[in-house]
């Protein structure tokens, strides 16, 4: 079963979540601080860790910085952030730091486990049946699951890669945030557009020459997003 790194400073919350995950068959490593988490990821157990559950409010190095450092080391490790409240600023800042998803504490066991399963599915390799050609300098290899721009590799975390694959599968077609939530995040039960908007923002920062004037991932105001160039 997958191995999860649980980063939470509250011992009672950490112990409860670890018990839930182990009962569902997950391997679990725990860390009470960001420094401990980064040490775990770079140590011997780091090779076994397939997903991180990260509390934002940590002593010392906060969760935002931990997430940024995780992303600097690995573009592919799924990160689910925990926030004590549904504060828009914290959620958006966490997503912009590179988190793939978030849950608000207290979180029920079924919701946490469902989010972990969905994040792990997004990290699994998939092989769509065709390779698109060069799209104005952007090459998306749908078989090899790689992206290059003008010959330079563009490393993308699983969520951003799946978002790009979903949008680019039908260039010019407008997809609503709700459609993208369901197809990319498996969130059929949560209409939260912040996940989509934050991932689009990170994707544009990596793909676009001028993120404020996107050529590839374009906003259709009032409807959603489409893939260009058109």
PDB file of N, CA and C in Angstrom, residues 129-216:
ATOM      1  N   UNK A 129      -4.096   7.963 -26.117  1.00  0.00           N
ATOM      2  CA  UNK A 129      -3.795   7.186 -27.319  1.00  0.00           C
ATOM      3  C   UNK A 129      -3.121   7.962 -28.439  1.00  0.00           C
ATOM      4  N   UNK A 130      -2.774   9.206 -28.246  1.00  0.00           N
ATOM      5  CA  UNK A 130      -2.159   9.920 -29.357  1.00  0.00           C
ATOM      6  C   UNK A 130      -1.189  10.969 -28.852  1.00  0.00           C
ATOM      7  N   UNK A 131      -0.321  11.401 -29.738  1.00  0.00           N
ATOM      8  CA  UNK A 131       0.632  12.468 -29.436  1.00  0.00           C
ATOM      9  C   UNK A 131       0.275  13.690 -30.272  1.00  0.00           C
ATOM     10  N   UNK A 132      -0.031  14.812 -29.653  1.00  0.00           N
ATOM     11  CA  UNK A 132      -0.240  16.005 -30.452  1.00  0.00           C
ATOM     12  C   UNK A 132       1.083  16.533 -30.981  1.00  0.00           C
ATOM     13  N   UNK A 133       1.029  17.321 -31.990  1.00  0.00           N
ATOM     14  CA  UNK A 133       2.244  17.899 -32.543  1.00  0.00           C
ATOM     15  C   UNK A 133       2.664  19.138 -31.786  1.00  0.00           C
ATOM     16  N   UNK A 134       3.514  19.897 -32.421  1.00  0.00           N
ATOM     17  CA  UNK A 134       4.032  21.127 -31.840  1.00  0.00           C
ATOM     18  C   UNK A 134       2.930  22.178 -31.846  1.00  0.00           C
ATOM     19  N   UNK A 135       2.604  22.714 -30.670  1.00  0.00           N
ATOM     20  CA  UNK A 135       1.554  23.717 -30.523  1.00  0.00           C
ATOM     21  C   UNK A 135       2.207  25.049 -30.192  1.00  0.00           C
ATOM     22  N   UNK A 136       2.611  25.763 -31.232  1.00  0.00           N
ATOM     23  CA  UNK A 136       3.259  27.063 -31.052  1.00  0.00           C
ATOM     24  C   UNK A 136       4.432  26.960 -30.080  1.00  0.00           C
ATOM     25  N   UNK A 137       5.284  25.964 -30.292  1.00  0.00           N
ATOM     26  CA  UNK A 137       6.472  25.803 -29.463  1.00  0.00           C
ATOM     27  C   UNK A 137       6.291  24.886 -28.277  1.00  0.00           C
ATOM     28  N   UNK A 138       5.044  24.549 -27.949  1.00  0.00           N
ATOM     29  CA  UNK A 138       4.767  23.678 -26.813  1.00  0.00           C
ATOM     30  C   UNK A 138       4.497  22.265 -27.323  1.00  0.00           C
ATOM     31  N   UNK A 139       5.260  21.292 -26.831  1.00  0.00           N
ATOM     32  CA  UNK A 139       5.084  19.903 -27.234  1.00  0.00           C
ATOM     33  C   UNK A 139       4.642  19.102 -26.020  1.00  0.00           C
ATOM     34  N   UNK A 140       3.466  18.484 -26.136  1.00  0.00           N
ATOM     35  CA  UNK A 140       2.915  17.656 -25.068  1.00  0.00           C
ATOM     36  C   UNK A 140       2.960  16.208 -25.549  1.00  0.00           C
ATOM     37  N   UNK A 141       3.814  15.419 -24.953  1.00  0.00           N
ATOM     38  CA  UNK A 141       3.920  14.006 -25.298  1.00  0.00           C
ATOM     39  C   UNK A 141       2.962  13.242 -24.398  1.00  0.00           C
ATOM     40  N   UNK A 142       1.822  12.854 -24.951  1.00  0.00           N
ATOM     41  CA  UNK A 142       0.778  12.227 -24.162  1.00  0.00           C
ATOM     42  C   UNK A 142       1.073  10.763 -23.847  1.00  0.00           C
ATOM     43  N   UNK A 143       2.033  10.198 -24.535  1.00  0.00           N
ATOM     44  CA  UNK A 143       2.443   8.828 -24.234  1.00  0.00           C
ATOM     45  C   UNK A 143       3.557   8.814 -23.201  1.00  0.00           C
ATOM     46  N   UNK A 144       4.545   9.651 -23.408  1.00  0.00           N
ATOM     47  CA  UNK A 144       5.665   9.726 -22.470  1.00  0.00           C
ATOM     48  C   UNK A 144       5.379  10.598 -21.266  1.00  0.00           C
ATOM     49  N   UNK A 145       4.252  11.348 -21.310  1.00  0.00           N
ATOM     50  CA  UNK A 145       3.855  12.233 -20.225  1.00  0.00           C
ATOM     51  C   UNK A 145       4.952  13.252 -19.907  1.00  0.00           C
ATOM     52  N   UNK A 146       5.446  13.887 -20.971  1.00  0.00           N
ATOM     53  CA  UNK A 146       6.427  14.953 -20.814  1.00  0.00           C
ATOM     54  C   UNK A 146       5.954  16.184 -21.567  1.00  0.00           C
ATOM     55  N   UNK A 147       6.452  17.329 -21.132  1.00  0.00           N
ATOM     56  CA  UNK A 147       6.112  18.606 -21.764  1.00  0.00           C
ATOM     57  C   UNK A 147       7.407  19.359 -22.023  1.00  0.00           C
ATOM     58  N   UNK A 148       7.558  19.876 -23.226  1.00  0.00           N
ATOM     59  CA  UNK A 148       8.711  20.720 -23.537  1.00  0.00           C
ATOM     60  C   UNK A 148       8.207  21.995 -24.208  1.00  0.00           C
ATOM     61  N   UNK A 149       8.951  23.054 -24.012  1.00  0.00           N
ATOM     62  CA  UNK A 149       8.639  24.320 -24.673  1.00  0.00           C
ATOM     63  C   UNK A 149       9.896  24.802 -25.379  1.00  0.00           C
ATOM     64  N   UNK A 150       9.816  24.901 -26.703  1.00  0.00           N
ATOM     65  CA  UNK A 150      10.979  25.262 -27.519  1.00  0.00           C
ATOM     66  C   UNK A 150      12.166  24.350 -27.201  1.00  0.00           C
ATOM     67  N   UNK A 151      11.864  23.068 -26.978  1.00  0.00           N
ATOM     68  CA  UNK A 151      12.901  22.078 -26.730  1.00  0.00           C
ATOM     69  C   UNK A 151      13.375  21.969 -25.295  1.00  0.00           C
ATOM     70  N   UNK A 152      12.868  22.831 -24.417  1.00  0.00           N
ATOM     71  CA  UNK A 152      13.300  22.824 -23.015  1.00  0.00           C
ATOM     72  C   UNK A 152      12.250  22.092 -22.177  1.00  0.00           C
ATOM     73  N   UNK A 153      12.650  21.068 -21.399  1.00  0.00           N
ATOM     74  CA  UNK A 153      11.673  20.346 -20.572  1.00  0.00           C
ATOM     75  C   UNK A 153      10.984  21.260 -19.568  1.00  0.00           C
ATOM     76  N   UNK A 154       9.681  21.034 -19.379  1.00  0.00           N
ATOM     77  CA  UNK A 154       8.895  21.770 -18.388  1.00  0.00           C
ATOM     78  C   UNK A 154       8.373  20.745 -17.379  1.00  0.00           C
ATOM     79  N   UNK A 155       9.035  20.595 -16.223  1.00  0.00           N
ATOM     80  CA  UNK A 155       8.559  19.621 -15.233  1.00  0.00           C
ATOM     81  C   UNK A 155       7.270  20.102 -14.578  1.00  0.00           C
ATOM     82  N   UNK A 156       6.278  19.231 -14.535  1.00  0.00           N
ATOM     83  CA  UNK A 156       4.978  19.582 -13.961  1.00  0.00           C
ATOM     84  C   UNK A 156       4.582  18.550 -12.914  1.00  0.00           C
ATOM     85  N   UNK A 157       4.063  18.986 -11.764  1.00  0.00           N
ATOM     86  CA  UNK A 157       3.501  18.043 -10.796  1.00  0.00           C
ATOM     87  C   UNK A 157       2.302  17.322 -11.411  1.00  0.00           C
ATOM     88  N   UNK A 158       1.913  16.175 -10.844  1.00  0.00           N
ATOM     89  CA  UNK A 158       0.836  15.384 -11.445  1.00  0.00           C
ATOM     90  C   UNK A 158      -0.452  16.157 -11.695  1.00  0.00           C
ATOM     91  N   UNK A 159      -0.860  16.988 -10.741  1.00  0.00           N
ATOM     92  CA  UNK A 159      -2.122  17.699 -10.913  1.00  0.00           C
ATOM     93  C   UNK A 159      -2.060  18.672 -12.081  1.00  0.00           C
ATOM     94  N   UNK A 160      -0.967  19.418 -12.182  1.00  0.00           N
ATOM     95  CA  UNK A 160      -0.839  20.374 -13.288  1.00  0.00           C
ATOM     96  C   UNK A 160      -0.725  19.649 -14.624  1.00  0.00           C
ATOM     97  N   UNK A 161      -0.030  18.517 -14.635  1.00  0.00           N
ATOM     98  CA  UNK A 161       0.090  17.753 -15.870  1.00  0.00           C
ATOM     99  C   UNK A 161      -1.275  17.228 -16.305  1.00  0.00           C
ATOM    100  N   UNK A 162      -2.042  16.684 -15.377  1.00  0.00           N
ATOM    101  CA  UNK A 162      -3.371  16.171 -15.736  1.00  0.00           C
ATOM    102  C   UNK A 162      -4.294  17.301 -16.178  1.00  0.00           C
ATOM    103  N   UNK A 163      -4.168  18.460 -15.571  1.00  0.00           N
ATOM    104  CA  UNK A 163      -4.966  19.608 -16.000  1.00  0.00           C
ATOM    105  C   UNK A 163      -4.611  19.996 -17.435  1.00  0.00           C
ATOM    106  N   UNK A 164      -3.329  20.027 -17.741  1.00  0.00           N
ATOM    107  CA  UNK A 164      -2.893  20.360 -19.096  1.00  0.00           C
ATOM    108  C   UNK A 164      -3.366  19.304 -20.093  1.00  0.00           C
ATOM    109  N   UNK A 165      -3.256  18.026 -19.730  1.00  0.00           N
ATOM    110  CA  UNK A 165      -3.717  16.959 -20.619  1.00  0.00           C
ATOM    111  C   UNK A 165      -5.219  17.064 -20.878  1.00  0.00           C
ATOM    112  N   UNK A 166      -5.966  17.386 -19.837  1.00  0.00           N
ATOM    113  CA  UNK A 166      -7.419  17.494 -19.984  1.00  0.00           C
ATOM    114  C   UNK A 166      -7.798  18.651 -20.901  1.00  0.00           C
ATOM    115  N   UNK A 167      -7.171  19.805 -20.694  1.00  0.00           N
ATOM    116  CA  UNK A 167      -7.497  20.977 -21.511  1.00  0.00           C
ATOM    117  C   UNK A 167      -7.038  20.789 -22.958  1.00  0.00           C
ATOM    118  N   UNK A 168      -5.835  20.232 -23.134  1.00  0.00           N
ATOM    119  CA  UNK A 168      -5.267  20.136 -24.481  1.00  0.00           C
ATOM    120  C   UNK A 168      -5.856  18.989 -25.293  1.00  0.00           C
ATOM    121  N   UNK A 169      -6.629  18.109 -24.643  1.00  0.00           N
ATOM    122  CA  UNK A 169      -7.234  17.001 -25.385  1.00  0.00           C
ATOM    123  C   UNK A 169      -8.223  17.500 -26.431  1.00  0.00           C
ATOM    124  N   UNK A 170      -8.826  18.663 -26.174  1.00  0.00           N
ATOM    125  CA  UNK A 170      -9.802  19.232 -27.116  1.00  0.00           C
ATOM    126  C   UNK A 170      -9.535  20.726 -27.261  1.00  0.00           C
ATOM    127  N   UNK A 171      -8.502  21.105 -28.020  1.00  0.00           N
ATOM    128  CA  UNK A 171      -8.182  22.534 -28.162  1.00  0.00           C
ATOM    129  C   UNK A 171      -9.399  23.333 -28.632  1.00  0.00           C
ATOM    130  N   UNK A 172      -9.611  24.463 -27.990  1.00  0.00           N
ATOM    131  CA  UNK A 172     -10.730  25.329 -28.353  1.00  0.00           C
ATOM    132  C   UNK A 172     -12.000  25.048 -27.581  1.00  0.00           C
ATOM    133  N   UNK A 173     -12.090  23.877 -26.959  1.00  0.00           N
ATOM    134  CA  UNK A 173     -13.297  23.537 -26.199  1.00  0.00           C
ATOM    135  C   UNK A 173     -13.222  24.171 -24.822  1.00  0.00           C
ATOM    136  N   UNK A 174     -14.298  24.814 -24.409  1.00  0.00           N
ATOM    137  CA  UNK A 174     -14.355  25.456 -23.094  1.00  0.00           C
ATOM    138  C   UNK A 174     -14.798  24.434 -22.061  1.00  0.00           C
ATOM    139  N   UNK A 175     -14.017  24.321 -20.986  1.00  0.00           N
ATOM    140  CA  UNK A 175     -14.348  23.430 -19.877  1.00  0.00           C
ATOM    141  C   UNK A 175     -14.609  24.271 -18.636  1.00  0.00           C
ATOM    142  N   UNK A 176     -15.712  24.014 -17.970  1.00  0.00           N
ATOM    143  CA  UNK A 176     -16.042  24.756 -16.756  1.00  0.00           C
ATOM    144  C   UNK A 176     -15.151  24.294 -15.610  1.00  0.00           C
ATOM    145  N   UNK A 177     -15.099  25.094 -14.565  1.00  0.00           N
ATOM    146  CA  UNK A 177     -14.332  24.703 -13.383  1.00  0.00           C
ATOM    147  C   UNK A 177     -14.899  23.424 -12.782  1.00  0.00           C
ATOM    148  N   UNK A 178     -16.218  23.280 -12.791  1.00  0.00           N
ATOM    149  CA  UNK A 178     -16.843  22.075 -12.241  1.00  0.00           C
ATOM    150  C   UNK A 178     -16.432  20.836 -13.041  1.00  0.00           C
ATOM    151  N   UNK A 179     -16.375  20.954 -14.369  1.00  0.00           N
ATOM    152  CA  UNK A 179     -15.936  19.824 -15.184  1.00  0.00           C
ATOM    153  C   UNK A 179     -14.490  19.455 -14.884  1.00  0.00           C
ATOM    154  N   UNK A 180     -13.643  20.469 -14.710  1.00  0.00           N
ATOM    155  CA  UNK A 180     -12.237  20.219 -14.426  1.00  0.00           C
ATOM    156  C   UNK A 180     -12.048  19.631 -13.030  1.00  0.00           C
ATOM    157  N   UNK A 181     -12.820  20.101 -12.057  1.00  0.00           N
ATOM    158  CA  UNK A 181     -12.746  19.525 -10.715  1.00  0.00           C
ATOM    159  C   UNK A 181     -13.056  18.035 -10.756  1.00  0.00           C
ATOM    160  N   UNK A 182     -14.077  17.673 -11.505  1.00  0.00           N
ATOM    161  CA  UNK A 182     -14.479  16.276 -11.554  1.00  0.00           C
ATOM    162  C   UNK A 182     -13.474  15.424 -12.313  1.00  0.00           C
ATOM    163  N   UNK A 183     -12.963  15.935 -13.429  1.00  0.00           N
ATOM    164  CA  UNK A 183     -12.088  15.116 -14.266  1.00  0.00           C
ATOM    165  C   UNK A 183     -10.650  15.070 -13.753  1.00  0.00           C
ATOM    166  N   UNK A 184     -10.175  16.137 -13.135  1.00  0.00           N
ATOM    167  CA  UNK A 184      -8.781  16.200 -12.689  1.00  0.00           C
ATOM    168  C   UNK A 184      -8.641  15.858 -11.205  1.00  0.00           C
ATOM    169  N   UNK A 185      -9.527  16.414 -10.365  1.00  0.00           N
ATOM    170  CA  UNK A 185      -9.408  16.221  -8.914  1.00  0.00           C
ATOM    171  C   UNK A 185     -10.334  15.134  -8.364  1.00  0.00           C
ATOM    172  N   UNK A 186     -11.265  14.640  -9.169  1.00  0.00           N
ATOM    173  CA  UNK A 186     -12.259  13.669  -8.692  1.00  0.00           C
ATOM    174  C   UNK A 186     -13.138  14.236  -7.592  1.00  0.00           C
ATOM    175  N   UNK A 187     -13.330  15.547  -7.591  1.00  0.00           N
ATOM    176  CA  UNK A 187     -14.149  16.179  -6.565  1.00  0.00           C
ATOM    177  C   UNK A 187     -15.576  16.350  -7.061  1.00  0.00           C
ATOM    178  N   UNK A 188     -16.269  15.248  -7.193  1.00  0.00           N
ATOM    179  CA  UNK A 188     -17.661  15.332  -7.622  1.00  0.00           C
ATOM    180  C   UNK A 188     -18.540  15.895  -6.511  1.00  0.00           C
ATOM    181  N   UNK A 189     -18.004  15.932  -5.286  1.00  0.00           N
ATOM    182  CA  UNK A 189     -18.802  16.352  -4.138  1.00  0.00           C
ATOM    183  C   UNK A 189     -18.443  17.753  -3.652  1.00  0.00           C
ATOM    184  N   UNK A 190     -17.522  18.434  -4.319  1.00  0.00           N
ATOM    185  CA  UNK A 190     -17.075  19.729  -3.812  1.00  0.00           C
ATOM    186  C   UNK A 190     -16.844  20.695  -4.957  1.00  0.00           C
ATOM    187  N   UNK A 191     -17.716  21.692  -5.074  1.00  0.00           N
ATOM    188  CA  UNK A 191     -17.549  22.661  -6.152  1.00  0.00           C
ATOM    189  C   UNK A 191     -16.658  23.805  -5.739  1.00  0.00           C
ATOM    190  N   UNK A 192     -15.378  23.556  -5.603  1.00  0.00           N
ATOM    191  CA  UNK A 192     -14.438  24.577  -5.129  1.00  0.00           C
ATOM    192  C   UNK A 192     -13.537  25.009  -6.272  1.00  0.00           C
ATOM    193  N   UNK A 193     -13.783  26.180  -6.816  1.00  0.00           N
ATOM    194  CA  UNK A 193     -13.038  26.648  -7.983  1.00  0.00           C
ATOM    195  C   UNK A 193     -11.624  27.089  -7.649  1.00  0.00           C
ATOM    196  N   UNK A 194     -11.312  27.274  -6.346  1.00  0.00           N
ATOM    197  CA  UNK A 194      -9.972  27.746  -5.992  1.00  0.00           C
ATOM    198  C   UNK A 194      -8.891  26.755  -6.413  1.00  0.00           C
ATOM    199  N   UNK A 195      -9.197  25.465  -6.333  1.00  0.00           N
ATOM    200  CA  UNK A 195      -8.232  24.456  -6.760  1.00  0.00           C
ATOM    201  C   UNK A 195      -7.880  24.635  -8.228  1.00  0.00           C
ATOM    202  N   UNK A 196      -8.907  24.835  -9.054  1.00  0.00           N
ATOM    203  CA  UNK A 196      -8.694  24.977 -10.492  1.00  0.00           C
ATOM    204  C   UNK A 196      -7.946  26.270 -10.793  1.00  0.00           C
ATOM    205  N   UNK A 197      -8.399  27.368 -10.218  1.00  0.00           N
ATOM    206  CA  UNK A 197      -7.778  28.656 -10.511  1.00  0.00           C
ATOM    207  C   UNK A 197      -6.308  28.692 -10.093  1.00  0.00           C
ATOM    208  N   UNK A 198      -5.994  28.114  -8.927  1.00  0.00           N
ATOM    209  CA  UNK A 198      -4.603  28.115  -8.466  1.00  0.00           C
ATOM    210  C   UNK A 198      -3.730  27.256  -9.377  1.00  0.00           C
ATOM    211  N   UNK A 199      -4.237  26.092  -9.780  1.00  0.00           N
ATOM    212  CA  UNK A 199      -3.460  25.226 -10.672  1.00  0.00           C
ATOM    213  C   UNK A 199      -3.261  25.879 -12.034  1.00  0.00           C
ATOM    214  N   UNK A 200      -4.282  26.556 -12.545  1.00  0.00           N
ATOM    215  CA  UNK A 200      -4.142  27.284 -13.809  1.00  0.00           C
ATOM    216  C   UNK A 200      -3.078  28.365 -13.676  1.00  0.00           C
ATOM    217  N   UNK A 201      -3.077  29.079 -12.550  1.00  0.00           N
ATOM    218  CA  UNK A 201      -2.072  30.119 -12.343  1.00  0.00           C
ATOM    219  C   UNK A 201      -0.661  29.558 -12.340  1.00  0.00           C
ATOM    220  N   UNK A 202      -0.454  28.411 -11.673  1.00  0.00           N
ATOM    221  CA  UNK A 202       0.879  27.796 -11.646  1.00  0.00           C
ATOM    222  C   UNK A 202       1.271  27.297 -13.035  1.00  0.00           C
ATOM    223  N   UNK A 203       0.295  26.747 -13.752  1.00  0.00           N
ATOM    224  CA  UNK A 203       0.558  26.237 -15.100  1.00  0.00           C
ATOM    225  C   UNK A 203       0.960  27.373 -16.029  1.00  0.00           C
ATOM    226  N   UNK A 204       0.258  28.483 -15.962  1.00  0.00           N
ATOM    227  CA  UNK A 204       0.591  29.634 -16.804  1.00  0.00           C
ATOM    228  C   UNK A 204       1.982  30.170 -16.497  1.00  0.00           C
ATOM    229  N   UNK A 205       2.340  30.186 -15.214  1.00  0.00           N
ATOM    230  CA  UNK A 205       3.658  30.700 -14.839  1.00  0.00           C
ATOM    231  C   UNK A 205       4.779  29.883 -15.475  1.00  0.00           C
ATOM    232  N   UNK A 206       4.514  28.611 -15.763  1.00  0.00           N
ATOM    233  CA  UNK A 206       5.540  27.728 -16.328  1.00  0.00           C
ATOM    234  C   UNK A 206       5.482  27.654 -17.847  1.00  0.00           C
ATOM    235  N   UNK A 207       4.311  27.902 -18.429  1.00  0.00           N
ATOM    236  CA  UNK A 207       4.154  27.700 -19.867  1.00  0.00           C
ATOM    237  C   UNK A 207       4.137  28.990 -20.679  1.00  0.00           C
ATOM    238  N   UNK A 208       3.579  30.034 -20.109  1.00  0.00           N
ATOM    239  CA  UNK A 208       3.338  31.240 -20.893  1.00  0.00           C
ATOM    240  C   UNK A 208       4.540  32.173 -20.912  1.00  0.00           C
ATOM    241  N   UNK A 209       4.759  32.829 -22.054  1.00  0.00           N
ATOM    242  CA  UNK A 209       5.781  33.880 -22.124  1.00  0.00           C
ATOM    243  C   UNK A 209       5.383  35.056 -21.245  1.00  0.00           C
ATOM    244  N   UNK A 210       4.098  35.422 -21.311  1.00  0.00           N
ATOM    245  CA  UNK A 210       3.546  36.492 -20.475  1.00  0.00           C
ATOM    246  C   UNK A 210       2.307  35.915 -19.790  1.00  0.00           C
ATOM    247  N   UNK A 211       2.436  35.438 -18.531  1.00  0.00           N
ATOM    248  CA  UNK A 211       1.305  34.788 -17.867  1.00  0.00           C
ATOM    249  C   UNK A 211       0.027  35.623 -17.840  1.00  0.00           C
ATOM    250  N   UNK A 212       0.178  36.938 -17.787  1.00  0.00           N
ATOM    251  CA  UNK A 212      -1.015  37.796 -17.760  1.00  0.00           C
ATOM    252  C   UNK A 212      -1.718  37.843 -19.116  1.00  0.00           C
ATOM    253  N   UNK A 213      -1.013  37.421 -20.181  1.00  0.00           N
ATOM    254  CA  UNK A 213      -1.613  37.370 -21.517  1.00  0.00           C
ATOM    255  C   UNK A 213      -1.409  35.965 -22.082  1.00  0.00           C
ATOM    256  N   UNK A 214      -2.135  34.987 -21.541  1.00  0.00           N
ATOM    257  CA  UNK A 214      -1.881  33.582 -21.892  1.00  0.00           C
ATOM    258  C   UNK A 214      -2.263  33.235 -23.318  1.00  0.00           C
ATOM    259  N   UNK A 215      -1.428  32.422 -23.955  1.00  0.00           N
ATOM    260  CA  UNK A 215      -1.718  31.895 -25.291  1.00  0.00           C
ATOM    261  C   UNK A 215      -2.256  30.477 -25.218  1.00  0.00           C
ATOM    262  N   UNK A 216      -1.810  29.732 -24.223  1.00  0.00           N
ATOM    263  CA  UNK A 216      -2.154  28.311 -24.149  1.00  0.00           C
ATOM    264  C   UNK A 216      -3.384  28.049 -23.288  1.00  0.00           C
TER     265      UNK A 216
END
